[in-house]
Coordinates of N, CA and C in Angstrom, one line a residue:
M222 N 97.2 106.8 93.6 CA 98.2 107.3 92.7 C 97.8 106.8 91.3
N223 N 97.5 107.7 90.5 CA 97.2 107.3 89.1 C 98.5 107.3 88.3
V224 N 99.0 106.1 88.0 CA 100.3 106.1 87.4 C 100.3 106.3 85.9
T225 N 99.1 106.5 85.4 CA 99.1 106.8 83.9 C 98.1 108.0 83.8
D226 N 98.3 108.8 82.7 CA 97.3 109.8 82.4 C 96.4 109.3 81.3
R227 N 95.6 110.1 80.7 CA 94.7 109.7 79.7 C 95.3 109.0 78.5
T228 N 96.5 109.4 78.2 CA 97.2 108.8 77.0 C 97.9 107.5 77.4
G229 N 97.8 107.0 78.6 CA 98.5 105.8 79.0 C 99.9 105.9 79.5
R230 N 100.4 107.2 79.5 CA 101.7 107.4 80.0 C 101.7 107.9 81.4
P231 N 102.8 107.7 82.2 CA 102.9 108.2 83.6 C 102.8 109.7 83.6
P232 N 102.2 110.3 84.7 CA 102.2 111.7 84.8 C 103.6 112.3 84.8
L233 N 103.8 113.5 84.4 CA 105.1 114.1 84.4 C 105.7 114.4 85.8
S234 N 104.8 114.7 86.7 CA 105.2 114.9 88.1 C 104.6 113.9 89.0
P235 N 105.3 113.5 90.1 CA 104.7 112.5 91.0 C 103.4 113.0 91.6
Q236 N 102.5 112.0 91.9 CA 101.3 112.4 92.5 C 101.1 111.6 93.8
E237 N 100.3 112.1 94.7 CA 100.0 111.4 96.0 C 99.0 110.3 95.6
G238 N 99.1 109.2 96.3 CA 98.2 108.1 96.0 C 98.1 107.1 97.2
W239 N 97.0 106.4 97.3 CA 96.7 105.4 98.3 C 96.3 104.1 97.7
I240 N 96.8 103.0 98.2 CA 96.4 101.7 97.7 C 96.3 100.7 98.8
S241 N 95.4 99.8 98.7 CA 95.2 98.8 99.9 C 94.7 97.5 99.4
D242 N 95.1 96.4 100.2 CA 94.6 95.1 99.9 C 93.5 94.6 100.9
G243 N 93.1 95.6 101.7 CA 92.1 95.3 102.8 C 92.7 95.0 104.1
R244 N 94.0 94.7 104.2 CA 94.7 94.5 105.4 C 95.8 95.5 105.6
Q245 N 96.4 95.9 104.5 CA 97.5 96.9 104.6 C 97.2 98.0 103.6
V246 N 97.8 99.2 103.9 CA 97.6 100.4 103.1 C 99.0 100.9 102.8
L247 N 99.2 101.3 101.5 CA 100.4 102.0 101.1 C 100.0 103.5 100.7
H248 N 100.8 104.4 101.3 CA 100.6 105.8 100.9 C 101.8 106.3 100.2
F249 N 101.6 106.8 99.0 CA 102.7 107.3 98.1 C 102.6 108.9 98.2
Q250 N 103.6 109.5 98.6 CA 103.6 111.0 98.7 C 104.9 111.6 98.1
P251 N 104.7 112.5 97.2 CA 105.9 113.1 96.6 C 106.7 113.9 97.6
R252 N 108.0 113.8 97.5 CA 108.9 114.4 98.5 C 109.8 115.4 97.7
R253 N 110.5 115.0 96.7 CA 111.4 115.9 96.0 C 111.1 115.7 94.5
Y254 N 111.0 116.8 93.8 CA 110.8 116.8 92.4 C 111.5 117.9 91.7
D255 N 112.5 117.5 91.0 CA 113.2 118.5 90.1 C 113.7 117.7 88.9
R256 N 114.3 118.4 88.0 CA 114.7 117.7 86.7 C 115.6 116.5 86.9
W257 N 116.4 116.5 87.9 CA 117.4 115.4 88.1 C 117.1 114.4 89.2
S258 N 116.2 114.8 90.1 CA 115.9 114.0 91.2 C 114.4 114.0 91.5
Q259 N 113.8 112.8 91.5 CA 112.4 112.7 91.8 C 112.2 111.6 92.8
S260 N 111.6 111.8 93.9 CA 111.4 110.8 94.9 C 110.0 110.9 95.6
L261 N 109.6 109.8 96.1 CA 108.3 109.7 96.8 C 108.6 109.0 98.1
E262 N 107.9 109.4 99.1 CA 107.9 108.7 100.4 C 106.7 107.7 100.4
V263 N 107.0 106.4 100.7 CA 106.0 105.4 100.7 C 105.9 104.9 102.2
T264 N 104.7 105.0 102.7 CA 104.4 104.6 104.1 C 103.4 103.4 104.1
L265 N 103.8 102.4 104.9 CA 103.0 101.2 105.0 C 102.2 101.3 106.3
G266 N 100.9 101.1 106.3 CA 100.1 101.0 107.5 C 99.3 99.7 107.5
E267 N 99.1 99.2 108.6 CA 98.3 98.0 108.8 C 96.9 98.3 109.4
L268 N 95.9 97.9 108.7 CA 94.5 98.1 109.2 C 94.2 97.2 110.4
I269 N 93.7 97.8 111.5 CA 93.4 97.1 112.7 C 91.9 97.2 112.9
P270 N 91.2 96.0 113.0 CA 89.8 96.1 113.2 C 89.4 96.9 114.5
G271 N 88.4 97.7 114.3 CA 87.9 98.5 115.4 C 88.7 99.8 115.6
E272 N 89.7 100.0 114.9 CA 90.5 101.3 115.0 C 90.3 102.2 113.8
A273 N 90.2 103.5 114.0 CA 89.9 104.4 113.0 C 91.1 104.6 112.1
T274 N 92.3 104.6 112.6 CA 93.5 104.8 111.9 C 94.4 103.6 111.8
P275 N 95.0 103.3 110.6 CA 95.9 102.1 110.6 C 97.2 102.4 111.4
L276 N 97.8 101.2 111.8 CA 99.0 101.3 112.6 C 100.1 101.5 111.5
L277 N 100.9 102.6 111.7 CA 101.9 102.9 110.7 C 103.1 102.0 111.0
K278 N 103.6 101.2 110.0 CA 104.6 100.2 110.2 C 106.0 100.6 109.7
R279 N 106.0 101.2 108.5 CA 107.3 101.4 107.8 C 107.2 102.6 106.9
R280 N 108.3 103.3 106.7 CA 108.3 104.5 105.8 C 109.7 104.5 105.1
K281 N 109.6 104.7 103.8 CA 110.9 104.8 103.1 C 110.7 105.7 101.9
E282 N 111.9 106.2 101.4 CA 111.9 107.0 100.2 C 112.3 106.2 99.0
L283 N 111.6 106.3 97.9 CA 111.9 105.6 96.7 C 112.0 106.6 95.6
T284 N 112.8 106.2 94.5 CA 112.8 107.0 93.3 C 111.4 106.9 92.7
R285 N 111.2 107.8 91.8 CA 109.9 107.8 91.0 C 109.7 106.4 90.3
E286 N 110.8 106.0 89.7 CA 110.7 104.7 89.0 C 110.4 103.5 89.9
Q287 N 111.1 103.5 91.1 CA 110.8 102.4 92.0 C 109.4 102.5 92.5
A288 N 108.9 103.7 92.8 CA 107.5 103.8 93.3 C 106.5 103.4 92.3
M289 N 106.7 103.7 91.0 CA 105.8 103.3 89.9 C 105.8 101.8 89.8
K290 N 107.0 101.1 89.9 CA 107.1 99.7 89.8 C 106.4 99.0 91.0
L291 N 106.5 99.6 92.2 CA 105.8 99.0 93.4 C 104.3 99.2 93.2
W292 N 103.8 100.3 92.8 CA 102.4 100.5 92.6 C 101.9 99.5 91.6
A293 N 102.6 99.3 90.4 CA 102.1 98.4 89.4 C 102.1 96.9 89.9
Q294 N 103.2 96.6 90.7 CA 103.3 95.2 91.3 C 102.1 95.0 92.2
K295 N 101.8 95.9 93.1 CA 100.7 95.8 94.0 C 99.3 95.7 93.3
R296 N 99.1 96.5 92.2 CA 97.9 96.4 91.4 C 97.7 95.0 90.8
R297 N 98.8 94.5 90.3 CA 98.8 93.1 89.7 C 98.4 92.1 90.7
A298 N 98.8 92.3 92.0 CA 98.6 91.4 93.1 C 97.2 91.6 93.7
G299 N 96.4 92.5 93.1 CA 95.0 92.6 93.5 C 94.7 93.8 94.4
W300 N 95.7 94.7 94.7 CA 95.5 95.8 95.6 C 94.7 96.8 94.8
R301 N 93.9 97.6 95.5 CA 93.0 98.6 94.8 C 93.3 100.0 95.4
A302 N 93.1 101.0 94.5 CA 93.2 102.4 95.0 C 92.1 102.6 96.0
C303 N 92.4 103.4 97.0 CA 91.5 103.7 98.1 C 91.6 105.2 98.5
P304 N 90.6 105.6 99.3 CA 90.6 107.0 99.8 C 91.7 107.1 100.9
P305 N 92.1 108.3 101.2 CA 93.1 108.5 102.3 C 92.7 107.8 103.6
Q306 N 93.6 107.2 104.3 CA 93.3 106.4 105.5 C 93.8 107.1 106.7
W307 N 94.7 108.2 106.6 CA 95.1 109.0 107.7 C 95.6 110.3 107.2
I308 N 95.8 111.2 108.1 CA 96.3 112.6 107.7 C 97.8 112.5 107.8
P309 N 98.5 112.6 106.6 CA 100.0 112.5 106.7 C 100.6 113.7 107.4
P310 N 101.7 113.5 108.1 CA 102.4 114.6 108.7 C 103.0 115.5 107.7
Q311 N 103.1 116.8 108.0 CA 103.7 117.8 107.0 C 105.2 117.7 107.2
P312 N 105.9 117.8 106.0 CA 107.4 117.7 106.1 C 108.0 118.9 106.9
P313 N 109.1 118.7 107.6 CA 109.7 119.8 108.4 C 110.1 120.9 107.4
R314 N 110.0 122.2 107.9 CA 110.4 123.3 107.1 C 111.9 123.6 107.4
A315 N 112.6 123.9 106.3 CA 114.0 124.1 106.4 C 114.3 125.5 106.7

């Protein structure tokens, strides 16, 4: 998730992103986006040696601001952006 664009400002719409510390992976995926409500689903997975896919541990929905703060906090703690680690499920159709 690139939390800033070329001008140093956050993108206007939420973007999908992956970040890892080598043991755990966070997946940020936009869920709702409109003028008054912006949210992302954040899924935590734990990397298991010898396994192709991380063990999915936790999932929660955060506001755009909360997700950006979490991303920035993890980057300061040494986490790095990484390629996708699993194929996310598609949201149910209403």
